[in-house]
XYZ file of C-alpha atoms in Angstrom:
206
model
C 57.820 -84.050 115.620
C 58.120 -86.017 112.569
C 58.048 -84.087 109.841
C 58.728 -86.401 107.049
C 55.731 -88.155 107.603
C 53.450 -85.092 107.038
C 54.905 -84.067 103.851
C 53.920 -86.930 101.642
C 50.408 -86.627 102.928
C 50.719 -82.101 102.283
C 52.300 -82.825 98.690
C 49.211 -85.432 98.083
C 46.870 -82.859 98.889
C 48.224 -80.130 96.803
C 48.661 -82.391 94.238
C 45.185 -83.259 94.392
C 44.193 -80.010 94.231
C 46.356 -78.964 91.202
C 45.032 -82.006 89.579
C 41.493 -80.827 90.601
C 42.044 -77.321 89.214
C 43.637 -78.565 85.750
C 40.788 -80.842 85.753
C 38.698 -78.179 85.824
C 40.699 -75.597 84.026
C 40.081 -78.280 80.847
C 36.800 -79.063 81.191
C 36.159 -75.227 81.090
C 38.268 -75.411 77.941
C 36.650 -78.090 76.727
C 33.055 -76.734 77.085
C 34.487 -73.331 75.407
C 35.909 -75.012 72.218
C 32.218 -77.028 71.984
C 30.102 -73.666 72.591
C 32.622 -72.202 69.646
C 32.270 -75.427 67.586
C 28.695 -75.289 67.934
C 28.598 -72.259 67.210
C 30.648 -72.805 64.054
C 28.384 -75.697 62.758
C 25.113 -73.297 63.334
C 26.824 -70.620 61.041
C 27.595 -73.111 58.658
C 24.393 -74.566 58.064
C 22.541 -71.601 58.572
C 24.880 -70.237 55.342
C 24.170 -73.490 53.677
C 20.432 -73.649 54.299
C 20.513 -69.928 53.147
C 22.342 -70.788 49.860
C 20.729 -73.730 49.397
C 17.190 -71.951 49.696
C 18.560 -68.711 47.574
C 19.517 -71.127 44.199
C 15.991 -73.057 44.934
C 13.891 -69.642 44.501
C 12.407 -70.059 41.177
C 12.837 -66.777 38.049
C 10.645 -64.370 38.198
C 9.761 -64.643 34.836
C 9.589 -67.444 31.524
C 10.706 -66.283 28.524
C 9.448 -68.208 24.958
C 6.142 -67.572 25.281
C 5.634 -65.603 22.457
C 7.181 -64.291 19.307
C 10.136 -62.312 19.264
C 9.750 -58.995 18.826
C 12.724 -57.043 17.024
C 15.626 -55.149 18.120
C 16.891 -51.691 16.242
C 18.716 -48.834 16.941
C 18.572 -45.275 15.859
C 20.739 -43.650 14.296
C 22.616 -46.735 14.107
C 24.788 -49.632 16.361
C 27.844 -47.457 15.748
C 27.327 -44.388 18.515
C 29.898 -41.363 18.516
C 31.315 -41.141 22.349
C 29.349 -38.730 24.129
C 26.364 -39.081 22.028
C 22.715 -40.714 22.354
C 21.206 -43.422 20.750
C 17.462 -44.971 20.339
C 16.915 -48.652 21.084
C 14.024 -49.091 19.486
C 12.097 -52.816 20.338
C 8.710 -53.611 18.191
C 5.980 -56.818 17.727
C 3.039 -57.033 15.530
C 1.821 -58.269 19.115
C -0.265 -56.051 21.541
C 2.853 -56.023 24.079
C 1.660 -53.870 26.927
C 5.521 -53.383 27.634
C 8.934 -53.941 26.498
C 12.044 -55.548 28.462
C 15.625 -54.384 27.022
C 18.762 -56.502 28.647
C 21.917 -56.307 28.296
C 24.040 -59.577 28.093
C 26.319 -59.879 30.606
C 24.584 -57.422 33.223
C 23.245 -58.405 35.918
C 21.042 -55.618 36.537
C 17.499 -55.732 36.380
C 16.276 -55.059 33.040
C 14.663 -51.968 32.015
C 10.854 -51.856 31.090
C 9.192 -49.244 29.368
C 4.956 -49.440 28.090
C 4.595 -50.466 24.468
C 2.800 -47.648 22.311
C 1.079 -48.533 18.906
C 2.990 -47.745 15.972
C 2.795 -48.387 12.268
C 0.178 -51.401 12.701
C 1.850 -52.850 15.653
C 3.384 -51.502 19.103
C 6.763 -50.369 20.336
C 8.933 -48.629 22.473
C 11.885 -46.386 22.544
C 14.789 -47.169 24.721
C 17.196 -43.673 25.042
C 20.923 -44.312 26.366
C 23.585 -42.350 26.663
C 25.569 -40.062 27.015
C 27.414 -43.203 25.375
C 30.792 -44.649 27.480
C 32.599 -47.354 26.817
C 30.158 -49.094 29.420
C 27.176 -48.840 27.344
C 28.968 -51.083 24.444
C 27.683 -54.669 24.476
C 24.856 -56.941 23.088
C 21.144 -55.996 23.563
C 17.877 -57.784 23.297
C 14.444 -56.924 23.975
C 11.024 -59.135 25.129
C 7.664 -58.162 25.189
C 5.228 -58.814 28.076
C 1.421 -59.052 28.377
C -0.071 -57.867 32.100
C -2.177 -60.502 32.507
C 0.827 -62.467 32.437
C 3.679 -60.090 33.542
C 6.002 -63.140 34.306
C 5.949 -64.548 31.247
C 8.188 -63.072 28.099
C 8.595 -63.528 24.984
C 11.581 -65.341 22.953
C 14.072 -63.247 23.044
C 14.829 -60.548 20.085
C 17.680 -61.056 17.926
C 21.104 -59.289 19.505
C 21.991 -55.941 18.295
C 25.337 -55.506 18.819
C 26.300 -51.575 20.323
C 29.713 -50.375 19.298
C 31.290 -47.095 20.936
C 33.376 -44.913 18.187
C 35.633 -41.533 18.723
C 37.884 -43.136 21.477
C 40.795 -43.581 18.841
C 42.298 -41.884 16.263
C 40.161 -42.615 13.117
C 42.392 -44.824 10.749
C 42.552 -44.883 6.719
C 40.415 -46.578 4.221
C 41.660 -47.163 0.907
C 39.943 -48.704 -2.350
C 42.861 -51.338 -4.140
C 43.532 -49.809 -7.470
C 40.233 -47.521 -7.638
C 36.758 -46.301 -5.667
C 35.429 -46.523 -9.107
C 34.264 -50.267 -10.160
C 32.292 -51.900 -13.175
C 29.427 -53.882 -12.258
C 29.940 -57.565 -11.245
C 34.041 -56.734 -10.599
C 35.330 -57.213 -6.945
C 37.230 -54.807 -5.021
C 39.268 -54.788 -1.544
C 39.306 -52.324 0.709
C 41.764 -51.686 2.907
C 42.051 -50.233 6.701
C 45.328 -48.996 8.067
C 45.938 -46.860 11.269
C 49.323 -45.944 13.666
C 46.993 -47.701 16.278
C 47.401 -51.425 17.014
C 44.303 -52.194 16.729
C 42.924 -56.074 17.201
C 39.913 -55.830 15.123
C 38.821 -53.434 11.987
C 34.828 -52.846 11.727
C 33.703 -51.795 7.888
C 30.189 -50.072 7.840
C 28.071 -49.021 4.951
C 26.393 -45.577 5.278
C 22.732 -45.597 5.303
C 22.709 -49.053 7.441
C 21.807 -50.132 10.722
């Protein structure tokens, strides 16, 4: 029997089917990485059309409308740790309710009705117990609820300082407290602390 003959024609024919299987073996592979791609590219533009649609969706709201209304607070911007303090937003307009932001904050703004007061309307904001976090620059807009999405201009910013987190530092009066009428004087603050900034407040106001 010849042999030789045969095993060309038995090592073509496993060959063949190696070939056939690694044919196969990649075209699975090749249909895998495409279902993954595809799947890859639908993610993608379905986060794109997603993003694309979320920075398209218009505010809720137009500010300028109307006058400002003012900003105050009560006792004062400077607010002991630990302690409360009144933001107090008011308009000679009718405002059927107040907005108070915080810059910064990306919260939703807090509303509260406006009540009539002294000729003209108002509300009372209460925060606190004062932290650290409730430091920053406030402003309040008024609202009709006719139109509920459009605000007012903006008040002007009342800025909210936090005190009694440091040791309280030393004020001093250059040569004397007592001074004649039109004369300068310099006061001076000095504390252990390093602090970056000195604030100088008058008693009596806001």
């Amino acid at each position: 029997m010849d042999t030789t003959a045969k095993m060309p024609k038995i090592a073509q024919w496993e060959w063949n089917l190696v070939m056939l299987e690694t044919e196969r073996q990649r075209k699975g592979q090749r249909e895998t990485e495409g279902d993954n791609q595809i799947e890859k590219d639908t993610e993608r533009k379905e986060k794109g059309r997603h993003e694309k649609k979320s920075s398209l969706i218009p505010s809720p709201m137009e500010w300028g409308v109307y006058k400002k209304p003012s900003i105050l607070a009560q006792p004062g911007p400077l607010v002991q740790s630990g302690q409360y303090v009144t933001l107090q937003c008011c308009s000679e307009i009718a405002f059927d309710s107040f907005i108070l932001h915080r810059e910064g904050v990306m919260e939703n703004p807090l509303h509260l009705i406006g009540q009539p007061h002294d000729g003209g309307f108002h509300a009372n904001f209460p925060v606190g117990p004062m932290t650290t976090d409730h430091a920053g620059t406030y402003r309040c807009f008024g609202s009709i609820n006719y139109s509920s999405h459009e605000w007012s201009t903006p008040s002007d910013p009342l800025h909210i300082m936090i005190t009694g987190l440091y040791k309280k530092p030393s004020l001093l009066a250059e040569l004397s407290p007592v001074v004649r009428l039109g004369e300068n004087v310099t006061l001076f603050c000095s504390s252990e602390s390093s602090f970056d900034v000195y604030h100088l407040c008058r008693e009596g106001e806001a």
